[in-house]
Coordinates of C-alpha atoms and ligand atoms in Angstrom, one line a residue:
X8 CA 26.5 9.2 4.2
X9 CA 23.9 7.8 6.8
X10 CA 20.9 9.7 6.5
X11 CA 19.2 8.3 9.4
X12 CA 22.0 10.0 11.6
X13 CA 20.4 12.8 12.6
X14 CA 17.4 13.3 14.9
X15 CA 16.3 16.9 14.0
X16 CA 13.6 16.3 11.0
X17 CA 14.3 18.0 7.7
X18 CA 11.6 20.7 6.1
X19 CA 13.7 20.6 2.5
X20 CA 12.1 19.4 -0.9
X21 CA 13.8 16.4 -1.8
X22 CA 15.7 16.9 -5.3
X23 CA 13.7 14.4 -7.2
X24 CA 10.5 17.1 -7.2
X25 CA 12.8 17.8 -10.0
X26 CA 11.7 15.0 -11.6
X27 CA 9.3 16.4 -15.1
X28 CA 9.0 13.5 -16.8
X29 CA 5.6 12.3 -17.2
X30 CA 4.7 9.0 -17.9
X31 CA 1.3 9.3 -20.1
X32 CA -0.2 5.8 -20.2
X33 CA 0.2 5.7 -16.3
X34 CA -1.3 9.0 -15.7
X35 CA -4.4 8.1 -18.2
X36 CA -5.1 5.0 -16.9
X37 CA -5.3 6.6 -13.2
X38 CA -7.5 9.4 -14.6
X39 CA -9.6 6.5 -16.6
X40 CA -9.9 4.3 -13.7
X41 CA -10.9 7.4 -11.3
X42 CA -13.6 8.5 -14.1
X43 CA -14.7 5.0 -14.4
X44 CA -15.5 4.9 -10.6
X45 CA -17.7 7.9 -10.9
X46 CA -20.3 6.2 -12.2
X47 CA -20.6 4.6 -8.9
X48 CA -22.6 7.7 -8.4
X49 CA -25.3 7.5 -11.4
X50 CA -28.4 6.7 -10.2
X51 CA -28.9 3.6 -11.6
X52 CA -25.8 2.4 -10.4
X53 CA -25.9 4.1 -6.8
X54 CA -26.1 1.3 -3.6
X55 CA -26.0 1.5 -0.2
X56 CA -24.6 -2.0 0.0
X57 CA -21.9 -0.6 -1.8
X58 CA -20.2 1.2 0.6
X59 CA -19.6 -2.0 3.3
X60 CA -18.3 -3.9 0.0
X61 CA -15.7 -1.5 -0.7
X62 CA -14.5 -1.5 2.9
X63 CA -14.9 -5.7 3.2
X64 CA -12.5 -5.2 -0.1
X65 CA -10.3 -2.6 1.2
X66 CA -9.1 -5.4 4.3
X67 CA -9.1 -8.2 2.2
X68 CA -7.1 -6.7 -0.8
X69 CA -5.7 -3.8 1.1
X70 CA -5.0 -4.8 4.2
X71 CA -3.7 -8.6 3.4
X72 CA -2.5 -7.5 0.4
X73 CA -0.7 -4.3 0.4
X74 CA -0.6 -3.9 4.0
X75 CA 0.2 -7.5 5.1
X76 CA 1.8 -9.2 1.7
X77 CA 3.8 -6.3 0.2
X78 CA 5.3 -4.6 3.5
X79 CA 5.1 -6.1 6.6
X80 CA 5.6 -9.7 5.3
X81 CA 8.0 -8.6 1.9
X82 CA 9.1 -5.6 2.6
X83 CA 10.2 -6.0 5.9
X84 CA 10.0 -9.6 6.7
X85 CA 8.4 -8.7 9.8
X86 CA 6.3 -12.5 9.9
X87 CA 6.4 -15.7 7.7
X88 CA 3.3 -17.3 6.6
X89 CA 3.4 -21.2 4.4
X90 CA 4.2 -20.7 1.0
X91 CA 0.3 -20.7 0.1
X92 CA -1.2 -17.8 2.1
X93 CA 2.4 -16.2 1.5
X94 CA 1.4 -16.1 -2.4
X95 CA -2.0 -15.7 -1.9
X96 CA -1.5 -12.1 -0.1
X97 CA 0.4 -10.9 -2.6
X98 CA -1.9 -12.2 -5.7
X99 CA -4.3 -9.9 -3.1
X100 CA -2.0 -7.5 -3.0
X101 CA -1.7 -7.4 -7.0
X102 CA -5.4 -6.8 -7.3
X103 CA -4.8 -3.4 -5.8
X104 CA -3.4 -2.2 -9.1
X105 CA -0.3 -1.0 -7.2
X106 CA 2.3 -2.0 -9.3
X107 CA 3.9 -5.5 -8.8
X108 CA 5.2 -6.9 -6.0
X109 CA 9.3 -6.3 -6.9
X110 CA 8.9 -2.7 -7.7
X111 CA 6.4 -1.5 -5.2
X112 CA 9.2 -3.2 -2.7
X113 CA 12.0 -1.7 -4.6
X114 CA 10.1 1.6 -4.3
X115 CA 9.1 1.1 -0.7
X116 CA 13.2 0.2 0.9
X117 CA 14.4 3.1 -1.1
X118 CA 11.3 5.6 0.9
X119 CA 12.9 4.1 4.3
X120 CA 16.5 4.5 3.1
X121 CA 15.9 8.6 2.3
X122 CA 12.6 9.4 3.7
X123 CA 11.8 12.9 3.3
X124 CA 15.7 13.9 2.5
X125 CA 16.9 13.6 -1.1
X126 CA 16.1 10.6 -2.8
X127 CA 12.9 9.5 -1.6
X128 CA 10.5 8.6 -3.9
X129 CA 7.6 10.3 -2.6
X130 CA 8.1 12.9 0.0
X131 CA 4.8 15.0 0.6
X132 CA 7.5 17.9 2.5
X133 CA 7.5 20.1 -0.8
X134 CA 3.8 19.3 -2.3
X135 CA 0.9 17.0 -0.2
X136 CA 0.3 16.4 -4.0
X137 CA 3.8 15.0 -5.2
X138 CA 4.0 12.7 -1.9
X139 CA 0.0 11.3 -2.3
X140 CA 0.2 10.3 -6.2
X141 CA 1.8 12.9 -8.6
X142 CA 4.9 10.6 -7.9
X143 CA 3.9 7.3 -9.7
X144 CA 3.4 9.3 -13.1
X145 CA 6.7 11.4 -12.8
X146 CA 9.8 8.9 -14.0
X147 CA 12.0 7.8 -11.8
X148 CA 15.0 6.4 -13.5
X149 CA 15.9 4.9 -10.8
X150 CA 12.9 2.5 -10.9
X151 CA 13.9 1.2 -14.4
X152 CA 17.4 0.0 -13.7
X153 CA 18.4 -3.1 -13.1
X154 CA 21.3 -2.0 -10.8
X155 CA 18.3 -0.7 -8.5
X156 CA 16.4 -3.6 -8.3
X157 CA 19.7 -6.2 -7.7
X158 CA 20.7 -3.0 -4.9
X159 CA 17.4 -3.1 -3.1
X160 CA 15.6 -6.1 -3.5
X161 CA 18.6 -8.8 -3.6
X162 CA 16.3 -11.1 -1.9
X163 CA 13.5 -11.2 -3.9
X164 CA 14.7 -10.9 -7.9
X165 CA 15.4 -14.6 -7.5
X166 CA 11.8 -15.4 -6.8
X167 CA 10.2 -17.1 -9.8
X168 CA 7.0 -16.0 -8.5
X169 CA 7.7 -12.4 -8.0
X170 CA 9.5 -12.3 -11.4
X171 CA 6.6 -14.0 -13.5
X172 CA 3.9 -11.3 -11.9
X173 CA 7.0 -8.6 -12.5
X174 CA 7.4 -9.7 -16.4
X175 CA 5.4 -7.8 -19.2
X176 CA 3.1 -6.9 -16.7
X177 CA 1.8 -10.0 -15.8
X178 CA 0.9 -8.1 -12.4
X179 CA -1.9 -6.0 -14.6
X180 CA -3.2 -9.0 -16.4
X181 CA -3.9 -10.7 -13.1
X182 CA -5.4 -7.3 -12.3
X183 CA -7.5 -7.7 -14.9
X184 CA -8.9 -11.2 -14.7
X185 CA -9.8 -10.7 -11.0
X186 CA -12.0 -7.8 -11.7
X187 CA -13.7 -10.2 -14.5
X188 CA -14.1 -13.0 -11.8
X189 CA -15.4 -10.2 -9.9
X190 CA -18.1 -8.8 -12.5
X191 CA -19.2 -12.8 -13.4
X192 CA -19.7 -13.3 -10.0
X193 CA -21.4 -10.4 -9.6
X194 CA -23.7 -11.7 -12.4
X195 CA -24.2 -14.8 -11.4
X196 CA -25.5 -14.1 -8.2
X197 CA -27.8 -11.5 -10.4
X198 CA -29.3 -14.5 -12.0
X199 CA -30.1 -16.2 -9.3
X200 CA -31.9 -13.7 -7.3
X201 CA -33.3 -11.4 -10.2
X202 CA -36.4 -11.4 -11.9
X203 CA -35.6 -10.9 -14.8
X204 CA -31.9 -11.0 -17.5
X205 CA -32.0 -7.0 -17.3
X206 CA -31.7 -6.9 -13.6
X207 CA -29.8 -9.3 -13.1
X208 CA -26.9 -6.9 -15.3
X209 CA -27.4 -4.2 -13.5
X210 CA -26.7 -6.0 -10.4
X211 CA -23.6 -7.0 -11.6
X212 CA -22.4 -4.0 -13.1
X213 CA -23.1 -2.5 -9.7
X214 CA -20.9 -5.3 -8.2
X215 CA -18.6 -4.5 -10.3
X216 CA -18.2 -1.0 -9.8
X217 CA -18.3 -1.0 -6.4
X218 CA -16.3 -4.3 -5.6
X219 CA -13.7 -3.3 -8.5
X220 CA -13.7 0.2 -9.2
X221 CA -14.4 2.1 -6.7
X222 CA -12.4 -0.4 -4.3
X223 CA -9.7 0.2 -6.2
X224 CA -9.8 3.8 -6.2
X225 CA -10.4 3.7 -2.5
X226 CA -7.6 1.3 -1.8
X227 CA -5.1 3.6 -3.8
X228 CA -5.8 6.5 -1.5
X229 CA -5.5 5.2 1.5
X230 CA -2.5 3.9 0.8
X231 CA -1.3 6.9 -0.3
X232 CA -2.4 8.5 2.5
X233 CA 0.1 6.5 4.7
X234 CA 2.8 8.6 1.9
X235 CA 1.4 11.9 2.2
X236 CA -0.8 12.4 5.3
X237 CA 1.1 10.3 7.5
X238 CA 4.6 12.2 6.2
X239 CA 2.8 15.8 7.7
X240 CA 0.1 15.8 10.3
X241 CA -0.6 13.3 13.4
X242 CA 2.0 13.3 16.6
X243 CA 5.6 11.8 17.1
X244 CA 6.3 9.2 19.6
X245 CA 9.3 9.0 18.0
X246 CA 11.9 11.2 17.3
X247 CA 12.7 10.1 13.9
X248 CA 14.8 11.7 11.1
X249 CA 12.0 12.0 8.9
X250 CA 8.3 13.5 8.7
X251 CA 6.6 10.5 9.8
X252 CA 3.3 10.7 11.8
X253 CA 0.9 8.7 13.7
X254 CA -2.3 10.0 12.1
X255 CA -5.3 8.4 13.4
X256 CA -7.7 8.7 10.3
X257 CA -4.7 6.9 8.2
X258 CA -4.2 4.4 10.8
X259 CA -8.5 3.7 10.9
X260 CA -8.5 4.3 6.9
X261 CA -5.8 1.6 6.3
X262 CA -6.9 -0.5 9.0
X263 CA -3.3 -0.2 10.6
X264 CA -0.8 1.5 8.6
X265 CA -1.3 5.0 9.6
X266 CA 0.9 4.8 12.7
X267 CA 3.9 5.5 10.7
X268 CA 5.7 7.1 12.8
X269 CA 5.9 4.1 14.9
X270 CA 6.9 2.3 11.7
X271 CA 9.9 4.7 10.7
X272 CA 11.1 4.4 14.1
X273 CA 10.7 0.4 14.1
X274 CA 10.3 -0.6 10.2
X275 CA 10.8 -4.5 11.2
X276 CA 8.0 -4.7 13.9
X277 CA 4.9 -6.7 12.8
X278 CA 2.8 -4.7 15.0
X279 CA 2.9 -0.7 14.1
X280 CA 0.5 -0.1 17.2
X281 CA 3.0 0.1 20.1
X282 CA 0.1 1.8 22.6
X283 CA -2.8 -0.3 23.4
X284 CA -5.1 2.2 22.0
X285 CA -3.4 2.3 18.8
X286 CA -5.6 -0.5 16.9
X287 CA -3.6 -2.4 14.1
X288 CA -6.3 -4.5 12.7
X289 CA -3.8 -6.0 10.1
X290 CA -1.7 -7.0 13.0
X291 CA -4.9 -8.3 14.6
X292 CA -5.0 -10.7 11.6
X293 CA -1.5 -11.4 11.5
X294 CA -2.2 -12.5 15.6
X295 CA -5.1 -14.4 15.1
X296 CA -3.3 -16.6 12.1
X297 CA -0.6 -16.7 14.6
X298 CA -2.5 -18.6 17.4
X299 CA -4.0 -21.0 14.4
X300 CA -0.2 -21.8 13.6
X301 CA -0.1 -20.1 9.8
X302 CA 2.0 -17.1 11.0
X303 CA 5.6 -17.1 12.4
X304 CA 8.3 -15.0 13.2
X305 CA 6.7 -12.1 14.0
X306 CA 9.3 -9.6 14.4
X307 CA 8.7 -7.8 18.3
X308 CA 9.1 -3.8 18.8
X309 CA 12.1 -3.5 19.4
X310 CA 13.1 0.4 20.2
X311 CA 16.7 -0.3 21.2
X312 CA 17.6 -1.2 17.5
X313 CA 17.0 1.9 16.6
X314 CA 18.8 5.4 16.6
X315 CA 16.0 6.5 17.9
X316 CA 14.3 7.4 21.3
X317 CA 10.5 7.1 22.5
X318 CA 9.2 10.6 24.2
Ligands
ZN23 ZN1 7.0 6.7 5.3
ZN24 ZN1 7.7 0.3 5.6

């Protein structure tokens, strides 16, 4: 059955709210990690200069990363970059803590394949809650198979690459170097314009919980947001067979991604702005590495390919 047939939108919970099974060392380390970012807020460890770092962190990790290296480019092979950047967005992309590259695709084709009908992974049309995060600690089977993986992401299980971050959860361990780098760096620079030892920690704790922790966190809800948010409340250019919006806070918040209707209705376009007003500032990087020659193939909007029709 072609689920994409019909043009009416669907309001039904999709079976796999049935889902009960928690997984309990994925839903402690997101509680851990949110607690963990709290502290952003204890006096000693409160900045101002905090808040730009988190959103300079959000685009490079988020946006090149997630937005750029796991979807547009991987997911939908809307652009090519050279092997280096190619890897380097995605090693971005891992230090999002979003699971590796293979299964957040895996996870990402089966959303287009079902959105908001039975199957998808992470409808928000039964709970906002389910659709923005209660999904990643409820098993999916699905996601453990093999038969899944070879079935959705044919292209990419070959990948020596993709399969060494995939392995024993070598994604996390990169994870967890970066936010090392991250903390020394932080110190270093604490040493060089500190007074004194004790300061100089403190500045790089605070580096570290604002260019790690609370990035992260950050990073993780806008994305979600695109899930959930973007799944209920915005306006339809498109009159697609799912809940997808274009919600302008999502689209600001993730620098791009929150025109999701757009992107249901045209998954392969580079570009999910198709108005001039609606700013893609992913896409604006993905033009300006374009015009440098270290983009290619940028996949155009193309509305015919789609069963679909533009109000
Ligand atoms: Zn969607
Ligand atoms: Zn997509």
């Amino acid at each position: 059955m072609n689920l994409r047939d019909g043009n009416q939108p669907v309001h039904e919970a999709p079976d796999l709210l049935k889902r009960t099974k928690v997984v309990v060392w994925l839903l402690f380390a997101l509680i851990g990690i949110h607690v963990l970012a709290l502290s952003a807020f204890l006096p000693s460890i409160f900045v101002w200069w905090g808040i730009p770092l988190v959103l300079i962190g959000n685009f490079i990790f988020g946006s090149l990363g997630v937005n750029l290296g796991y979807h547009r480019m991987l997911t939908h092979r809307s652009v090519a970059f050279p092997r280096v950047l190619e890897r380097l967005w995605l090693l971005c992309g891992v230090c999002c803590l979003e699971g590796s590259p293979l299964w957040w695709v895996c996870v990402h084709r089966i959303h287009h394949q079902y959105s908001d009908h039975p199957g998808d992974p992470h409808s928000p049309s039964g709970s906002f809650f389910w659709g923005h995060m209660q999904w990643i600690y409820i098993a999916d089977p699905r996601q453990q198979s093999l038969e899944t993986y070879a079935k959705y992401v044919p292209d990419l299980v070959n990948d020596p690459f993709l399969r060494w971050l995939h392995r024993r959860h070598t994604w996390a361990v990169v994870y967890a170097v970066h936010a090392i780098l991250i903390a020394v760096i932080g110190l270093g620079i604490g040493l060089l314009v500190k007074e004194n030892l004790a300061a100089a920690v403190l500045f790089g704790t605070q580096v570290f919980v604002w260019g790690v922790l609370v990035r992260t966190v950050y990073v993780w809800h806008v994305t979600w947001l695109v899930n959930s948010a973007a799944h209920r409340w915005g306006y339809r250019s498109y009159d697609t067979s799912d809940q997808s919006h274009n919600n302008f806070m999502v689209a600001l918040l993730t620098n791009g991604e929150g025109w999701h209707n757009n992107h249901h209705a045209a998954p392969r376009a580079c570009s999910q702005g198709h108005r001039w007003w609606e700013i893609d500032l992913t896409f604006a990087a993905v033009r300006m590495l374009h015009l440098v020659g270290l983009a290619w193939d940028l996949v155009p909007v193309q509305k015919k390919n789609h069963n679909l029709y533009r109000k």
